[in-house]
Amino acid sequence: MRIGLISDTHGLLRPEAVQALAGVEHIIHAGDIGGSEVIDALRTLAPIDAVRGNNDKGAWAARLPLSLGLTFEGVGIYVLHDLKELDLDPEAAGFGVVIAGHSHKPAVEKRDGILFVNPGSAGPRRFSLPVAIAYLDVTAGKAAAELRNIL
C-alpha cells in the first residue's frame, strides 16, 4: 500500500503536489494545512487523515486532532505536527512509524527501530528548503519511506 505524505501546505496546494500524490491509496497531512479547501482537494485523490498544525486556526481546524494513531497493513503510524511535541514512546505504544512536519525539512530516519518521516513542506517555499512530499510504502507489517522533491 502506498500512502502519500504531505505537510505544511499553508493554504497552497501546488499542482505539482496533486500530481505527485495521484495514484496513492491514502493521504496523510501532517498539519499546517491552511484551510479546509486543501483537505477537500486532497480527498478527491484518496481518503485522507490529517492533524492540526500550530498555524491551523478556526472552526474547520478545531475539528482536527493534534495527533493520530493509524494502522495500515499491520504497521502502526503515529502522526503529529511538531516532533518536539511527541509525548509518548512510539515503540511502547505499538508504533513503527512517526510522521511529523513543522520544520519544513524533509527527512527519513530510522532511530531505535522506529521510522521517522518528515515529508517537508509542499506549500510556500521557506528559505532555500526544497518543496517536497513523501511516500510511505507499507506491506505485511513493514514500512519504507521515500522523499520526493516536487519543485
PDB file of C-alpha atoms in Angstrom:
ATOM      1  CA  MET A   1       0.000   0.000   0.000  1.00  0.00           C
ATOM      2  CA  ARG A   2       1.361   3.397  -0.969  1.00  0.00           C
ATOM      3  CA  ILE A   3       0.453   6.320   1.299  1.00  0.00           C
ATOM      4  CA  GLY A   4       1.149   9.899   0.256  1.00  0.00           C
ATOM      5  CA  LEU A   5       2.573  12.124   2.980  1.00  0.00           C
ATOM      6  CA  ILE A   6       2.218  15.891   2.807  1.00  0.00           C
ATOM      7  CA  SER A   7       2.715  18.710   5.286  1.00  0.00           C
ATOM      8  CA  ASP A   8       2.917  22.452   5.676  1.00  0.00           C
ATOM      9  CA  THR A   9       0.822  23.430   2.676  1.00  0.00           C
ATOM     10  CA  HIS A  10      -0.172  26.673   4.453  1.00  0.00           C
ATOM     11  CA  GLY A  11      -3.165  27.050   2.126  1.00  0.00           C
ATOM     12  CA  LEU A  12      -1.181  26.424  -1.073  1.00  0.00           C
ATOM     13  CA  LEU A  13      -1.882  23.084  -2.731  1.00  0.00           C
ATOM     14  CA  ARG A  14       0.504  23.143  -5.671  1.00  0.00           C
ATOM     15  CA  PRO A  15      -0.441  21.304  -8.886  1.00  0.00           C
ATOM     16  CA  GLU A  16       2.902  19.501  -8.569  1.00  0.00           C
ATOM     17  CA  ALA A  17       1.824  18.112  -5.197  1.00  0.00           C
ATOM     18  CA  VAL A  18      -1.500  16.957  -6.613  1.00  0.00           C
ATOM     19  CA  GLN A  19       0.298  15.268  -9.498  1.00  0.00           C
ATOM     20  CA  ALA A  20       2.821  13.605  -7.163  1.00  0.00           C
ATOM     21  CA  LEU A  21       0.018  12.250  -4.963  1.00  0.00           C
ATOM     22  CA  ALA A  22      -2.130  10.966  -7.836  1.00  0.00           C
ATOM     23  CA  GLY A  23      -2.474   7.215  -7.550  1.00  0.00           C
ATOM     24  CA  VAL A  24      -1.705   6.825  -3.829  1.00  0.00           C
ATOM     25  CA  GLU A  25      -4.157   4.737  -1.836  1.00  0.00           C
ATOM     26  CA  HIS A  26      -4.306   7.055   1.179  1.00  0.00           C
ATOM     27  CA  ILE A  27      -3.016  10.520   2.135  1.00  0.00           C
ATOM     28  CA  ILE A  28      -1.749  11.741   5.497  1.00  0.00           C
ATOM     29  CA  HIS A  29      -1.375  15.506   6.067  1.00  0.00           C
ATOM     30  CA  ALA A  30       0.912  16.345   8.978  1.00  0.00           C
ATOM     31  CA  GLY A  31      -0.518  19.786   9.720  1.00  0.00           C
ATOM     32  CA  ASP A  32      -0.255  23.472   8.892  1.00  0.00           C
ATOM     33  CA  ILE A  33      -2.857  22.773   6.254  1.00  0.00           C
ATOM     34  CA  GLY A  34      -4.060  26.336   5.861  1.00  0.00           C
ATOM     35  CA  GLY A  35      -7.717  25.701   5.109  1.00  0.00           C
ATOM     36  CA  SER A  36     -10.382  23.051   4.682  1.00  0.00           C
ATOM     37  CA  GLU A  37     -10.233  23.505   0.887  1.00  0.00           C
ATOM     38  CA  VAL A  38      -6.798  21.818   0.908  1.00  0.00           C
ATOM     39  CA  ILE A  39      -8.248  18.762   2.636  1.00  0.00           C
ATOM     40  CA  ASP A  40     -11.250  18.755   0.295  1.00  0.00           C
ATOM     41  CA  ALA A  41      -8.980  18.851  -2.770  1.00  0.00           C
ATOM     42  CA  LEU A  42      -6.754  16.066  -1.445  1.00  0.00           C
ATOM     43  CA  ARG A  43      -9.841  13.981  -0.646  1.00  0.00           C
ATOM     44  CA  THR A  44     -10.593  13.881  -4.383  1.00  0.00           C
ATOM     45  CA  LEU A  45      -7.343  11.907  -4.831  1.00  0.00           C
ATOM     46  CA  ALA A  46      -7.626   9.415  -1.956  1.00  0.00           C
ATOM     47  CA  PRO A  47      -9.016   9.026   1.558  1.00  0.00           C
ATOM     48  CA  ILE A  48      -7.215  11.420   3.896  1.00  0.00           C
ATOM     49  CA  ASP A  49      -6.274  11.705   7.549  1.00  0.00           C
ATOM     50  CA  ALA A  50      -4.923  14.999   8.873  1.00  0.00           C
ATOM     51  CA  VAL A  51      -3.712  16.581  12.092  1.00  0.00           C
ATOM     52  CA  ARG A  52      -3.904  20.204  13.139  1.00  0.00           C
ATOM     53  CA  GLY A  53      -0.726  22.273  12.952  1.00  0.00           C
ATOM     54  CA  ASN A  54       0.222  25.315  15.013  1.00  0.00           C
ATOM     55  CA  ASN A  55      -0.948  27.648  12.212  1.00  0.00           C
ATOM     56  CA  ASP A  56      -4.302  25.925  11.643  1.00  0.00           C
ATOM     57  CA  LYS A  57      -6.966  28.135  13.229  1.00  0.00           C
ATOM     58  CA  GLY A  58     -10.730  28.448  13.135  1.00  0.00           C
ATOM     59  CA  ALA A  59     -13.719  26.134  13.334  1.00  0.00           C
ATOM     60  CA  TRP A  60     -12.543  23.853  10.498  1.00  0.00           C
ATOM     61  CA  ALA A  61      -9.194  23.317  12.265  1.00  0.00           C
ATOM     62  CA  ALA A  62     -10.731  22.767  15.692  1.00  0.00           C
ATOM     63  CA  ARG A  63     -12.324  19.593  14.303  1.00  0.00           C
ATOM     64  CA  LEU A  64      -8.875  18.130  13.545  1.00  0.00           C
ATOM     65  CA  PRO A  65      -6.951  16.166  16.176  1.00  0.00           C
ATOM     66  CA  LEU A  66      -3.487  17.232  17.343  1.00  0.00           C
ATOM     67  CA  SER A  67      -2.277  13.667  16.848  1.00  0.00           C
ATOM     68  CA  LEU A  68      -3.477  10.435  15.291  1.00  0.00           C
ATOM     69  CA  GLY A  69      -2.742   6.766  15.677  1.00  0.00           C
ATOM     70  CA  LEU A  70      -3.338   4.808  12.469  1.00  0.00           C
ATOM     71  CA  THR A  71      -2.698   1.267  11.291  1.00  0.00           C
ATOM     72  CA  PHE A  72      -2.200   0.182   7.691  1.00  0.00           C
ATOM     73  CA  GLU A  73      -1.117  -3.304   6.607  1.00  0.00           C
ATOM     74  CA  GLY A  74      -0.123  -4.151  10.188  1.00  0.00           C
ATOM     75  CA  VAL A  75       2.057  -1.035  10.624  1.00  0.00           C
ATOM     76  CA  GLY A  76       1.247   1.356  13.470  1.00  0.00           C
ATOM     77  CA  ILE A  77       1.679   5.000  12.417  1.00  0.00           C
ATOM     78  CA  TYR A  78       1.670   7.969  14.779  1.00  0.00           C
ATOM     79  CA  VAL A  79       1.043  11.397  13.221  1.00  0.00           C
ATOM     80  CA  LEU A  80       1.587  14.805  14.801  1.00  0.00           C
ATOM     81  CA  HIS A  81       2.661  18.190  13.500  1.00  0.00           C
ATOM     82  CA  ASP A  82       5.748  19.022  15.563  1.00  0.00           C
ATOM     83  CA  LEU A  83       8.075  16.185  16.535  1.00  0.00           C
ATOM     84  CA  LYS A  84       9.167  18.214  19.590  1.00  0.00           C
ATOM     85  CA  GLU A  85       5.669  17.600  20.982  1.00  0.00           C
ATOM     86  CA  LEU A  86       5.980  13.799  20.832  1.00  0.00           C
ATOM     87  CA  ASP A  87       4.884  12.761  24.325  1.00  0.00           C
ATOM     88  CA  LEU A  88       4.926   9.003  24.030  1.00  0.00           C
ATOM     89  CA  ASP A  89       7.382   6.183  23.416  1.00  0.00           C
ATOM     90  CA  PRO A  90       6.421   5.060  19.894  1.00  0.00           C
ATOM     91  CA  GLU A  91       7.741   1.538  20.332  1.00  0.00           C
ATOM     92  CA  ALA A  92       5.986   1.004  23.674  1.00  0.00           C
ATOM     93  CA  ALA A  93       2.771   2.376  22.154  1.00  0.00           C
ATOM     94  CA  GLY A  94       2.997  -0.034  19.203  1.00  0.00           C
ATOM     95  CA  PHE A  95       4.006   2.446  16.503  1.00  0.00           C
ATOM     96  CA  GLY A  96       6.663   1.595  13.943  1.00  0.00           C
ATOM     97  CA  VAL A  97       6.406   4.920  12.101  1.00  0.00           C
ATOM     98  CA  VAL A  98       6.202   8.528  13.316  1.00  0.00           C
ATOM     99  CA  ILE A  99       5.192  11.214  10.814  1.00  0.00           C
ATOM    100  CA  ALA A 100       5.668  14.896  11.642  1.00  0.00           C
ATOM    101  CA  GLY A 101       6.096  18.108   9.670  1.00  0.00           C
ATOM    102  CA  HIS A 102       6.597  21.626  11.072  1.00  0.00           C
ATOM    103  CA  SER A 103      10.316  22.124  10.327  1.00  0.00           C
ATOM    104  CA  HIS A 104       9.781  22.175   6.531  1.00  0.00           C
ATOM    105  CA  LYS A 105      12.912  19.968   6.309  1.00  0.00           C
ATOM    106  CA  PRO A 106      12.236  16.678   4.516  1.00  0.00           C
ATOM    107  CA  ALA A 107      13.832  13.748   6.315  1.00  0.00           C
ATOM    108  CA  VAL A 108      13.659   9.978   6.662  1.00  0.00           C
ATOM    109  CA  GLU A 109      15.494   8.499   9.613  1.00  0.00           C
ATOM    110  CA  LYS A 110      15.379   5.214  11.490  1.00  0.00           C
ATOM    111  CA  ARG A 111      16.044   5.526  15.219  1.00  0.00           C
ATOM    112  CA  ASP A 112      15.825   2.668  17.680  1.00  0.00           C
ATOM    113  CA  GLY A 113      13.805   0.657  15.176  1.00  0.00           C
ATOM    114  CA  ILE A 114      11.264   3.443  14.566  1.00  0.00           C
ATOM    115  CA  LEU A 115      10.951   5.090  11.140  1.00  0.00           C
ATOM    116  CA  PHE A 116      10.656   8.882  11.459  1.00  0.00           C
ATOM    117  CA  VAL A 117       9.385  10.724   8.377  1.00  0.00           C
ATOM    118  CA  ASN A 118       9.084  14.441   7.749  1.00  0.00           C
ATOM    119  CA  PRO A 119       7.601  14.969   4.278  1.00  0.00           C
ATOM    120  CA  GLY A 120       8.875  18.564   4.243  1.00  0.00           C
ATOM    121  CA  SER A 121       6.759  21.452   3.025  1.00  0.00           C
ATOM    122  CA  ALA A 122       4.591  21.184  -0.080  1.00  0.00           C
ATOM    123  CA  GLY A 123       3.348  24.765   0.234  1.00  0.00           C
ATOM    124  CA  PRO A 124       5.175  28.096   0.081  1.00  0.00           C
ATOM    125  CA  ARG A 125       8.947  27.731  -0.140  1.00  0.00           C
ATOM    126  CA  ARG A 126      10.738  28.563   3.101  1.00  0.00           C
ATOM    127  CA  PHE A 127      14.307  29.822   2.817  1.00  0.00           C
ATOM    128  CA  SER A 128      16.243  27.506   0.494  1.00  0.00           C
ATOM    129  CA  LEU A 129      14.465  24.335   1.625  1.00  0.00           C
ATOM    130  CA  PRO A 130      13.006  22.065  -1.062  1.00  0.00           C
ATOM    131  CA  VAL A 131       9.299  21.828  -1.824  1.00  0.00           C
ATOM    132  CA  ALA A 132       8.571  18.164  -1.160  1.00  0.00           C
ATOM    133  CA  ILE A 133       6.204  15.341  -0.315  1.00  0.00           C
ATOM    134  CA  ALA A 134       6.923  11.761   0.738  1.00  0.00           C
ATOM    135  CA  TYR A 135       5.609   8.282   0.175  1.00  0.00           C
ATOM    136  CA  LEU A 136       5.195   5.602   2.796  1.00  0.00           C
ATOM    137  CA  ASP A 137       5.010   2.068   1.448  1.00  0.00           C
ATOM    138  CA  VAL A 138       3.554  -0.432   3.905  1.00  0.00           C
ATOM    139  CA  THR A 139       3.287  -4.151   3.274  1.00  0.00           C
ATOM    140  CA  ALA A 140       2.841  -7.076   5.638  1.00  0.00           C
ATOM    141  CA  GLY A 141       3.952  -5.232   8.764  1.00  0.00           C
ATOM    142  CA  LYS A 142       6.927  -3.448   7.170  1.00  0.00           C
ATOM    143  CA  ALA A 143       7.313   0.190   6.168  1.00  0.00           C
ATOM    144  CA  ALA A 144       9.672   2.133   3.926  1.00  0.00           C
ATOM    145  CA  ALA A 145       9.653   5.836   3.101  1.00  0.00           C
ATOM    146  CA  GLU A 146      10.785   7.828   0.103  1.00  0.00           C
ATOM    147  CA  LEU A 147      11.130  11.601  -0.212  1.00  0.00           C
ATOM    148  CA  ARG A 148      10.262  13.384  -3.428  1.00  0.00           C
ATOM    149  CA  ASN A 149      11.135  16.965  -4.304  1.00  0.00           C
ATOM    150  CA  ILE A 150       8.277  18.349  -6.353  1.00  0.00           C
ATOM    151  CA  LEU A 151       9.851  21.662  -7.277  1.00  0.00           C
TER     152      LEU A 151
END
